[in-house]
Amino acid sequence: MSRTVRIGVDVGGTFTDLLLHDPVRDLTWPGKLPTTPHAPNEAITAGIARLLAETATPARNVAGVVHGTTLVTNTLLERTGAVVGLLTTEGFRDVLEMAREIRFDTTDLLARPARPLVPRHRCRGVRGRIAADGTELEPLDEAGVLAQAGYLVEQGVEAVAVALLHAYRDDRHEQRVRELLARACPGLPVTLSCEVAPVVGEYERASTACLNAYVQPLMTRYLDSLRDDLLAMGIEAPLRVMLSGGGVTTSADAKAFPFRLLESGPAAGTIAAAAVARRLGEPDVLSFDMGGTTAKIAVVSGGGARRRHDFEAGRVDKFKPGSGLPVRLTVVDMIEIGSGGGSIAAPDSLGLLKVGPRSAGSVPGPVAYGRGGERPTVTDADLVLGHLDPAAFLGGEMRLRTAEARKALDREVAEPLGLDTVGAASGVVEVATAGMAAAARMHLSEQGRDPAGFALVAFGGAGPVHAYGLAKQLKISRIVVPMRAGVMSAYGFLVAPPTVDQARSLPSALTEVDWERVTALYAEMAARATAVLAPEATDVVRLRRSADLRYLGQGSAIEVDLPETMDAGLLQDAFEETYRATFGRSLDGPAEVVTWRLSAHLPGPDIPLGCEPLDGDPRRGVRDVRFPGHGRLEATVWDRYRLRPGTELTGPAVFEERESSCAFGPECRIRVDRDLTLLVDVGP
């Protein structure tokens, strides 16, 4: 039996995207169907079954399934996780309530921070103390641990988080607490802060441990259920899961540390954009992933996605730092906007047109879907403006209802604002595009970058539809639309490398670093990483070492790649160079190391995204399309599957494929690349 087939599955808010790849047959096959929010497994299994049937692939030939999910994020936002208890050092039970002791918005007297996941009465202190240097000041009170555990069980807790003082320096007390709980409360999930976030920051460690405990029971049930569904289909291959940092891990590791999946789905798109950038040789691209619910924008430079090691989940105000729950987590650095194809458009109380963040999702979906939606959305506006073909949407499987979309726009937008139908639709698209452009500018300005220097890689079901308008607003002159752009996140799952990220805080002035201890620390982290990635083939694991440094006296640190020779002088030079690149200047003074980091990964596969062009005339005809800045124009409609590599075209033009559509104005020059990727030069 030959197992060669891999399948990527991305469950979005509106559609579930799938991609099957079989290297033996040189076959890459997409799938897309509406998400089933009440039971995501239903769309996953239905989509996989369809892929197998359409490609005549026996289930036994599947070598692996890679999955990304928003379940962790949704559980946090909806507050539907487990009942959690927190055990911490006596005298520090208010660590979650006190947080950082600052207001995230000093101008809003009514601003309230995100509510802690564990209320105060379920935060319990136990005696025992580890000092900041790792020495034991007071032994652990084991009887006290058992007493507090009994109290938490009486409170009905379903999981316990343990966050003791300075556990990142010495974890023996936390490890002993788990042993005691395992005997006293068998089967009760326990999360240790020394395992999920062994880094400086008492509040951040406790918050991360609580979040992991909060979502762990639900995520375990979900992954076990999905595994059972795949087995019932005859798929015995391993199930892997996308991490927030852009790598993939085993389902066992995902069940142990589900907090690492917070940005699971969005990360895949950026990894896919990075793969496209590498194939094209584009040094700097802006990844633009617009689906049914949100749009995600990220920087890809030098063929790789930017990553960061802190994150805020469940923000009260999406664009205000400090309004969420801090998580010590490696994530792809991106900005997410509540603008998707399903984003609802309506005037606000002041009579101003607003688009999103409310979304029609997959149920009921946009009005044009005919599934019960009554509020107009961005997709309805795109249809009215001619960007979508009502008879060709989703390959003709879902016929869009133009008349109903027009009526909804008239009722909800045009009449209240005194516009005609087309004016209302244009306004919806312009507002959505302006919001995405503003978010992109803000994201790039934080990095000191100008969007005009980037190529825009557009994907997702709605990304290519809006790529031209966004590029015009950002003054970007080059657009890249990969083949199968509508399922690019699923492609990202298949090309993402298996990855393990490790971090250990060991604060020290750079001139006083114990290099022998650091070497031992890296050996320990590498051993743990390779045990997960490739326990029998450690030579194929690739390691990247870095450290978080800051000037003595500063509160924030920046990540610096370690030189090949670990030397204080070389590391000081590397730190100052990175500091100048980040802030435009460096300071005079010694640096200190806060955290040592190791990223371990296996090589990611190189999978072609294109397909062999079909025979026949690629020209489908012409239709009226309204382009931003140009108004109504007659555009040629092209079938992407029948275009030949090397073909050069001019706008106005519409390009259609099963999972997406894109349109470009008259000043655009379009070239079809070797794998049928569209390379678009946008003129002035």
CSV table of C-alpha atoms in Angstrom, one decimal, residues 361-680:
chain,number,residue,atom,x,y,z
A,361,GLY,CA,-21.0,33.9,8.1
A,362,SER,CA,-22.1,30.7,6.3
A,363,VAL,CA,-25.5,30.6,8.0
A,364,PRO,CA,-27.4,32.4,6.8
A,365,GLY,CA,-24.7,34.0,4.7
A,366,PRO,CA,-25.0,36.9,2.2
A,367,VAL,CA,-28.4,37.6,0.8
A,368,ALA,CA,-27.3,36.4,-2.7
A,369,TYR,CA,-26.6,32.9,-1.3
A,370,GLY,CA,-30.4,32.4,-0.9
A,371,ARG,CA,-29.9,30.7,2.5
A,372,GLY,CA,-32.0,33.1,4.5
A,373,GLY,CA,-29.7,36.1,4.8
A,374,GLU,CA,-31.6,39.5,4.9
A,375,ARG,CA,-28.8,42.0,5.6
A,376,PRO,CA,-26.6,43.2,2.6
A,377,THR,CA,-23.0,42.2,2.7
A,378,VAL,CA,-19.8,42.9,0.7
A,379,THR,CA,-20.4,39.9,-1.5
A,380,ASP,CA,-23.8,41.3,-2.4
A,381,ALA,CA,-22.2,44.5,-3.4
A,382,ASP,CA,-19.5,42.7,-5.4
A,383,LEU,CA,-22.3,40.9,-7.3
A,384,VAL,CA,-24.2,44.1,-8.1
A,385,LEU,CA,-21.0,45.7,-9.4
A,386,GLY,CA,-20.3,42.9,-11.8
A,387,HIS,CA,-17.3,41.4,-10.1
A,388,LEU,CA,-19.0,38.0,-9.6
A,389,ASP,CA,-20.9,35.9,-12.2
A,390,PRO,CA,-24.1,34.7,-10.6
A,391,ALA,CA,-24.1,31.6,-12.7
A,392,ALA,CA,-20.4,30.7,-12.2
A,393,PHE,CA,-20.0,31.2,-8.4
A,394,LEU,CA,-18.4,28.1,-6.8
A,395,GLY,CA,-18.2,26.5,-10.2
A,396,GLY,CA,-21.9,27.0,-10.8
A,397,GLU,CA,-22.8,24.9,-7.7
A,398,MET,CA,-24.2,27.9,-5.8
A,399,ARG,CA,-26.2,30.2,-8.1
A,400,LEU,CA,-26.2,33.8,-6.7
A,401,ARG,CA,-29.4,35.8,-6.6
A,402,THR,CA,-28.8,39.2,-8.0
A,403,ALA,CA,-32.3,40.5,-7.6
A,404,GLU,CA,-32.5,39.7,-3.9
A,405,ALA,CA,-29.1,41.3,-3.4
A,406,ARG,CA,-30.2,44.5,-5.1
A,407,LYS,CA,-33.4,44.6,-3.0
A,408,ALA,CA,-31.4,44.2,0.3
A,409,LEU,CA,-29.0,47.0,-0.7
A,410,ASP,CA,-31.9,49.3,-1.7
A,411,ARG,CA,-33.7,48.6,1.6
A,412,GLU,CA,-30.8,48.7,4.1
A,413,VAL,CA,-28.3,51.1,2.4
A,414,ALA,CA,-29.6,53.0,-0.7
A,415,GLU,CA,-32.9,54.4,0.7
A,416,PRO,CA,-31.6,55.5,4.1
A,417,LEU,CA,-28.6,57.2,2.5
A,418,GLY,CA,-30.4,58.6,-0.6
A,419,LEU,CA,-28.4,56.6,-3.1
A,420,ASP,CA,-29.2,54.4,-6.1
A,421,THR,CA,-28.5,50.7,-6.0
A,422,VAL,CA,-25.1,50.9,-7.8
A,423,GLY,CA,-24.1,53.9,-5.6
A,424,ALA,CA,-24.9,51.9,-2.5
A,425,ALA,CA,-22.9,48.9,-3.7
A,426,SER,CA,-20.0,51.1,-4.6
A,427,GLY,CA,-20.1,52.7,-1.2
A,428,VAL,CA,-20.0,49.4,0.5
A,429,VAL,CA,-17.0,48.3,-1.4
A,430,GLU,CA,-15.2,51.6,-1.0
A,431,VAL,CA,-15.7,51.6,2.8
A,432,ALA,CA,-14.5,48.0,3.1
A,433,THR,CA,-11.5,48.7,1.0
A,434,ALA,CA,-10.6,51.9,2.9
A,435,GLY,CA,-10.8,50.1,6.2
A,436,MET,CA,-8.4,47.4,4.9
A,437,ALA,CA,-6.0,50.0,3.4
A,438,ALA,CA,-5.9,51.9,6.7
A,439,ALA,CA,-5.1,48.8,8.6
A,440,ALA,CA,-2.4,47.9,6.1
A,441,ARG,CA,-0.8,51.3,6.4
A,442,MET,CA,-0.9,51.1,10.2
A,443,HIS,CA,0.7,47.6,10.2
A,444,LEU,CA,3.5,48.7,7.9
A,445,SER,CA,4.1,52.0,9.6
A,446,GLU,CA,4.8,50.1,12.8
A,447,GLN,CA,7.7,48.5,10.9
A,448,GLY,CA,8.9,51.6,9.2
A,449,ARG,CA,7.8,50.3,5.8
A,450,ASP,CA,6.1,51.9,2.8
A,451,PRO,CA,3.4,49.8,1.1
A,452,ALA,CA,4.5,51.1,-2.3
A,453,GLY,CA,7.6,49.0,-2.1
A,454,PHE,CA,5.6,45.7,-1.9
A,455,ALA,CA,3.9,43.4,-4.3
A,456,LEU,CA,0.4,42.4,-3.2
A,457,VAL,CA,-0.3,38.6,-3.0
A,458,ALA,CA,-4.1,38.3,-3.0
A,459,PHE,CA,-6.0,35.2,-2.1
A,460,GLY,CA,-8.9,33.8,-0.2
A,461,GLY,CA,-12.4,33.7,-1.6
A,462,ALA,CA,-12.7,37.5,-1.6
A,463,GLY,CA,-9.1,38.7,-1.7
A,464,PRO,CA,-8.6,38.6,-5.5
A,465,VAL,CA,-12.0,40.4,-5.9
A,466,HIS,CA,-10.7,43.4,-3.9
A,467,ALA,CA,-7.0,43.3,-4.8
A,468,TYR,CA,-7.2,45.9,-7.5
A,469,GLY,CA,-9.0,48.4,-5.3
A,470,LEU,CA,-6.7,47.8,-2.4
A,471,ALA,CA,-3.6,48.1,-4.5
A,472,LYS,CA,-4.8,51.4,-5.9
A,473,GLN,CA,-5.4,52.9,-2.4
A,474,LEU,CA,-2.0,51.7,-1.2
A,475,LYS,CA,-0.2,52.8,-4.4
A,476,ILE,CA,1.1,49.3,-5.0
A,477,SER,CA,2.1,48.7,-8.6
A,478,ARG,CA,2.2,44.9,-8.7
A,479,ILE,CA,-0.4,42.3,-7.8
A,480,VAL,CA,0.1,38.5,-7.7
A,481,VAL,CA,-3.0,36.2,-7.8
A,482,PRO,CA,-1.9,32.6,-7.5
A,483,MET,CA,-3.9,29.8,-9.1
A,484,ARG,CA,-6.4,28.3,-6.7
A,485,ALA,CA,-6.3,31.5,-4.7
A,486,GLY,CA,-9.6,30.7,-3.1
A,487,VAL,CA,-8.1,27.8,-1.2
A,488,MET,CA,-4.6,29.2,-0.5
A,489,SER,CA,-4.9,28.7,3.3
A,490,ALA,CA,-5.3,25.0,2.7
A,491,TYR,CA,-2.2,25.1,0.5
A,492,GLY,CA,-0.4,26.8,3.4
A,493,PHE,CA,-1.1,23.7,5.5
A,494,LEU,CA,0.5,21.5,3.0
A,495,VAL,CA,3.7,23.5,2.6
A,496,ALA,CA,4.2,24.5,6.2
A,497,PRO,CA,7.1,22.8,7.9
A,498,PRO,CA,6.6,20.7,11.1
A,499,THR,CA,7.8,23.1,13.8
A,500,VAL,CA,8.5,23.3,17.5
A,501,ASP,CA,9.3,26.5,19.3
A,502,GLN,CA,11.0,26.5,22.7
A,503,ALA,CA,11.9,29.4,25.0
A,504,ARG,CA,13.5,29.7,28.4
A,505,SER,CA,14.0,32.9,30.4
A,506,LEU,CA,17.4,33.2,32.1
A,507,PRO,CA,17.8,36.9,32.7
A,508,SER,CA,21.4,38.1,32.9
A,509,ALA,CA,23.6,41.0,31.9
A,510,LEU,CA,25.3,40.1,28.6
A,511,THR,CA,28.7,40.5,30.2
A,512,GLU,CA,27.7,38.0,32.9
A,513,VAL,CA,26.1,35.3,30.9
A,514,ASP,CA,26.9,31.7,32.0
A,515,TRP,CA,27.6,30.4,28.6
A,516,GLU,CA,28.1,26.8,29.8
A,517,ARG,CA,24.6,26.9,31.3
A,518,VAL,CA,23.2,28.5,28.1
A,519,THR,CA,24.8,25.7,26.0
A,520,ALA,CA,23.1,23.1,28.3
A,521,LEU,CA,19.8,24.9,28.0
A,522,TYR,CA,19.9,24.8,24.2
A,523,ALA,CA,20.9,21.1,24.3
A,524,GLU,CA,17.8,20.5,26.5
A,525,MET,CA,15.5,22.5,24.2
A,526,ALA,CA,16.9,20.8,21.1
A,527,ALA,CA,16.3,17.4,22.6
A,528,ARG,CA,12.7,18.2,23.4
A,529,ALA,CA,12.1,19.6,20.0
A,530,THR,CA,13.6,16.7,18.1
A,531,ALA,CA,11.7,14.2,20.2
A,532,VAL,CA,8.5,15.7,18.8
A,533,LEU,CA,9.7,16.3,15.2
A,534,ALA,CA,11.9,13.4,14.3
A,535,PRO,CA,13.0,11.2,17.2
A,536,GLU,CA,14.6,8.7,14.8
A,537,ALA,CA,16.2,11.2,12.3
A,538,THR,CA,17.5,14.1,14.3
A,539,ASP,CA,20.0,15.0,11.6
A,540,VAL,CA,17.2,16.4,9.4
A,541,VAL,CA,15.9,18.8,12.0
A,542,ARG,CA,16.9,22.4,11.3
A,543,LEU,CA,17.6,24.7,14.3
A,544,ARG,CA,17.4,28.5,14.7
A,545,ARG,CA,18.7,30.1,17.8
A,546,SER,CA,17.8,33.6,19.0
A,547,ALA,CA,17.4,35.6,22.1
A,548,ASP,CA,15.4,38.5,23.5
A,549,LEU,CA,17.7,41.4,24.5
A,550,ARG,CA,17.2,44.9,25.8
A,551,TYR,CA,19.4,47.7,27.1
A,552,LEU,CA,19.8,47.5,30.9
A,553,GLY,CA,16.9,49.4,32.4
A,554,GLN,CA,14.5,49.0,29.5
A,555,GLY,CA,11.2,47.2,30.0
A,556,SER,CA,10.8,45.7,26.5
A,557,ALA,CA,13.1,43.3,24.6
A,558,ILE,CA,13.6,42.6,20.9
A,559,GLU,CA,14.5,39.3,19.3
A,560,VAL,CA,18.0,38.9,17.9
A,561,ASP,CA,19.4,36.0,15.9
A,562,LEU,CA,22.4,34.5,17.7
A,563,PRO,CA,25.8,34.5,16.0
A,564,GLU,CA,27.3,31.1,15.1
A,565,THR,CA,29.9,31.7,17.9
A,566,MET,CA,28.1,32.5,21.2
A,567,ASP,CA,30.2,35.4,22.4
A,568,ALA,CA,29.1,38.5,24.4
A,569,GLY,CA,30.8,40.9,22.0
A,570,LEU,CA,29.3,39.4,18.9
A,571,LEU,CA,25.9,39.3,20.5
A,572,GLN,CA,26.1,42.9,21.6
A,573,ASP,CA,27.0,43.9,18.0
A,574,ALA,CA,24.0,41.8,16.6
A,575,PHE,CA,21.7,43.4,19.2
A,576,GLU,CA,22.7,46.9,18.3
A,577,GLU,CA,22.3,46.2,14.5
A,578,THR,CA,18.8,44.8,15.1
A,579,TYR,CA,18.0,47.7,17.4
A,580,ARG,CA,19.0,50.2,14.7
A,581,ALA,CA,17.0,48.4,12.1
A,582,THR,CA,13.9,48.4,14.3
A,583,PHE,CA,14.1,51.9,15.8
A,584,GLY,CA,16.4,53.8,13.5
A,585,ARG,CA,19.1,54.3,16.0
A,586,SER,CA,21.0,52.5,18.8
A,587,LEU,CA,22.0,53.6,22.3
A,588,ASP,CA,25.2,53.6,24.3
A,589,GLY,CA,25.2,51.0,27.0
A,590,PRO,CA,25.3,47.4,27.9
A,591,ALA,CA,22.6,44.9,27.0
A,592,GLU,CA,21.0,42.1,28.9
A,593,VAL,CA,19.4,38.8,27.8
A,594,VAL,CA,15.9,38.1,29.0
A,595,THR,CA,15.0,34.9,27.1
A,596,TRP,CA,16.8,32.3,25.0
A,597,ARG,CA,14.8,30.9,22.1
A,598,LEU,CA,15.0,27.9,19.8
A,599,SER,CA,12.9,27.2,16.7
A,600,ALA,CA,13.2,23.7,15.3
A,601,HIS,CA,11.6,22.6,12.1
A,602,LEU,CA,11.7,20.0,9.4
A,603,PRO,CA,12.0,21.0,5.7
A,604,GLY,CA,8.7,21.9,4.2
A,605,PRO,CA,7.6,20.3,1.0
A,606,ASP,CA,7.6,22.1,-2.3
A,607,ILE,CA,4.2,21.7,-3.8
A,608,PRO,CA,3.2,23.2,-7.2
A,609,LEU,CA,-0.1,25.2,-6.9
A,610,GLY,CA,-0.9,25.5,-10.6
A,611,CYS,CA,-2.3,23.0,-13.0
A,612,GLU,CA,-2.1,22.0,-16.7
A,613,PRO,CA,-4.2,24.4,-18.8
A,614,LEU,CA,-7.3,23.0,-20.4
A,615,ASP,CA,-8.0,23.1,-24.1
A,616,GLY,CA,-10.3,25.5,-25.7
A,617,ASP,CA,-10.9,29.3,-26.0
A,618,PRO,CA,-10.2,31.0,-22.6
A,619,ARG,CA,-12.5,33.9,-23.5
A,620,ARG,CA,-15.9,33.6,-21.9
A,621,GLY,CA,-17.4,36.8,-23.2
A,622,VAL,CA,-17.8,40.4,-21.9
A,623,ARG,CA,-19.8,42.0,-19.1
A,624,ASP,CA,-20.2,45.4,-17.5
A,625,VAL,CA,-18.0,45.8,-14.4
A,626,ARG,CA,-17.7,48.9,-12.2
A,627,PHE,CA,-14.0,49.6,-11.3
A,628,PRO,CA,-12.9,52.0,-8.5
A,629,GLY,CA,-11.9,55.2,-10.1
A,630,HIS,CA,-13.3,54.4,-13.5
A,631,GLY,CA,-17.0,53.6,-13.2
A,632,ARG,CA,-18.7,51.2,-15.5
A,633,LEU,CA,-16.5,49.5,-18.2
A,634,GLU,CA,-17.0,46.6,-20.5
A,635,ALA,CA,-14.5,44.0,-19.4
A,636,THR,CA,-13.4,40.8,-21.1
A,637,VAL,CA,-14.1,37.7,-19.0
A,638,TRP,CA,-11.4,35.0,-19.0
A,639,ASP,CA,-11.4,31.4,-17.9
A,640,ARG,CA,-8.3,30.9,-15.8
A,641,TYR,CA,-8.1,27.2,-16.4
A,642,ARG,CA,-7.7,27.7,-20.2
A,643,LEU,CA,-5.1,30.4,-20.1
A,644,ARG,CA,-1.6,29.5,-21.4
A,645,PRO,CA,1.7,30.4,-19.6
A,646,GLY,CA,3.3,33.4,-21.2
A,647,THR,CA,0.0,35.0,-22.3
A,648,GLU,CA,-0.1,38.8,-21.9
A,649,LEU,CA,-3.4,40.7,-21.6
A,650,THR,CA,-4.6,44.1,-20.8
A,651,GLY,CA,-7.5,45.4,-18.7
A,652,PRO,CA,-10.3,45.9,-18.2
A,653,ALA,CA,-10.5,42.1,-17.6
A,654,VAL,CA,-12.1,39.6,-15.3
A,655,PHE,CA,-10.5,36.3,-14.5
A,656,GLU,CA,-12.7,33.5,-13.1
A,657,GLU,CA,-12.0,30.2,-11.4
A,658,ARG,CA,-14.1,27.9,-9.3
A,659,GLU,CA,-13.1,29.3,-5.9
A,660,SER,CA,-12.6,33.0,-6.7
A,661,SER,CA,-12.7,35.8,-9.2
A,662,CYS,CA,-10.6,38.9,-9.8
A,663,ALA,CA,-11.0,42.0,-12.0
A,664,PHE,CA,-8.4,44.6,-13.2
A,665,GLY,CA,-8.9,48.1,-14.6
A,666,PRO,CA,-7.8,49.4,-18.0
A,667,GLU,CA,-4.4,50.6,-16.8
A,668,CYS,CA,-3.3,47.0,-15.9
A,669,ARG,CA,-1.0,44.7,-17.8
A,670,ILE,CA,-1.5,41.1,-16.9
A,671,ARG,CA,0.9,38.2,-17.6
A,672,VAL,CA,0.2,34.5,-17.0
A,673,ASP,CA,3.1,32.9,-15.3
A,674,ARG,CA,4.3,29.3,-15.7
A,675,ASP,CA,2.0,27.9,-13.0
A,676,LEU,CA,-0.9,30.1,-14.2
A,677,THR,CA,-0.3,32.7,-11.5
A,678,LEU,CA,-1.5,36.1,-12.7
A,679,LEU,CA,1.2,38.8,-12.5
A,680,VAL,CA,-0.4,42.2,-12.7
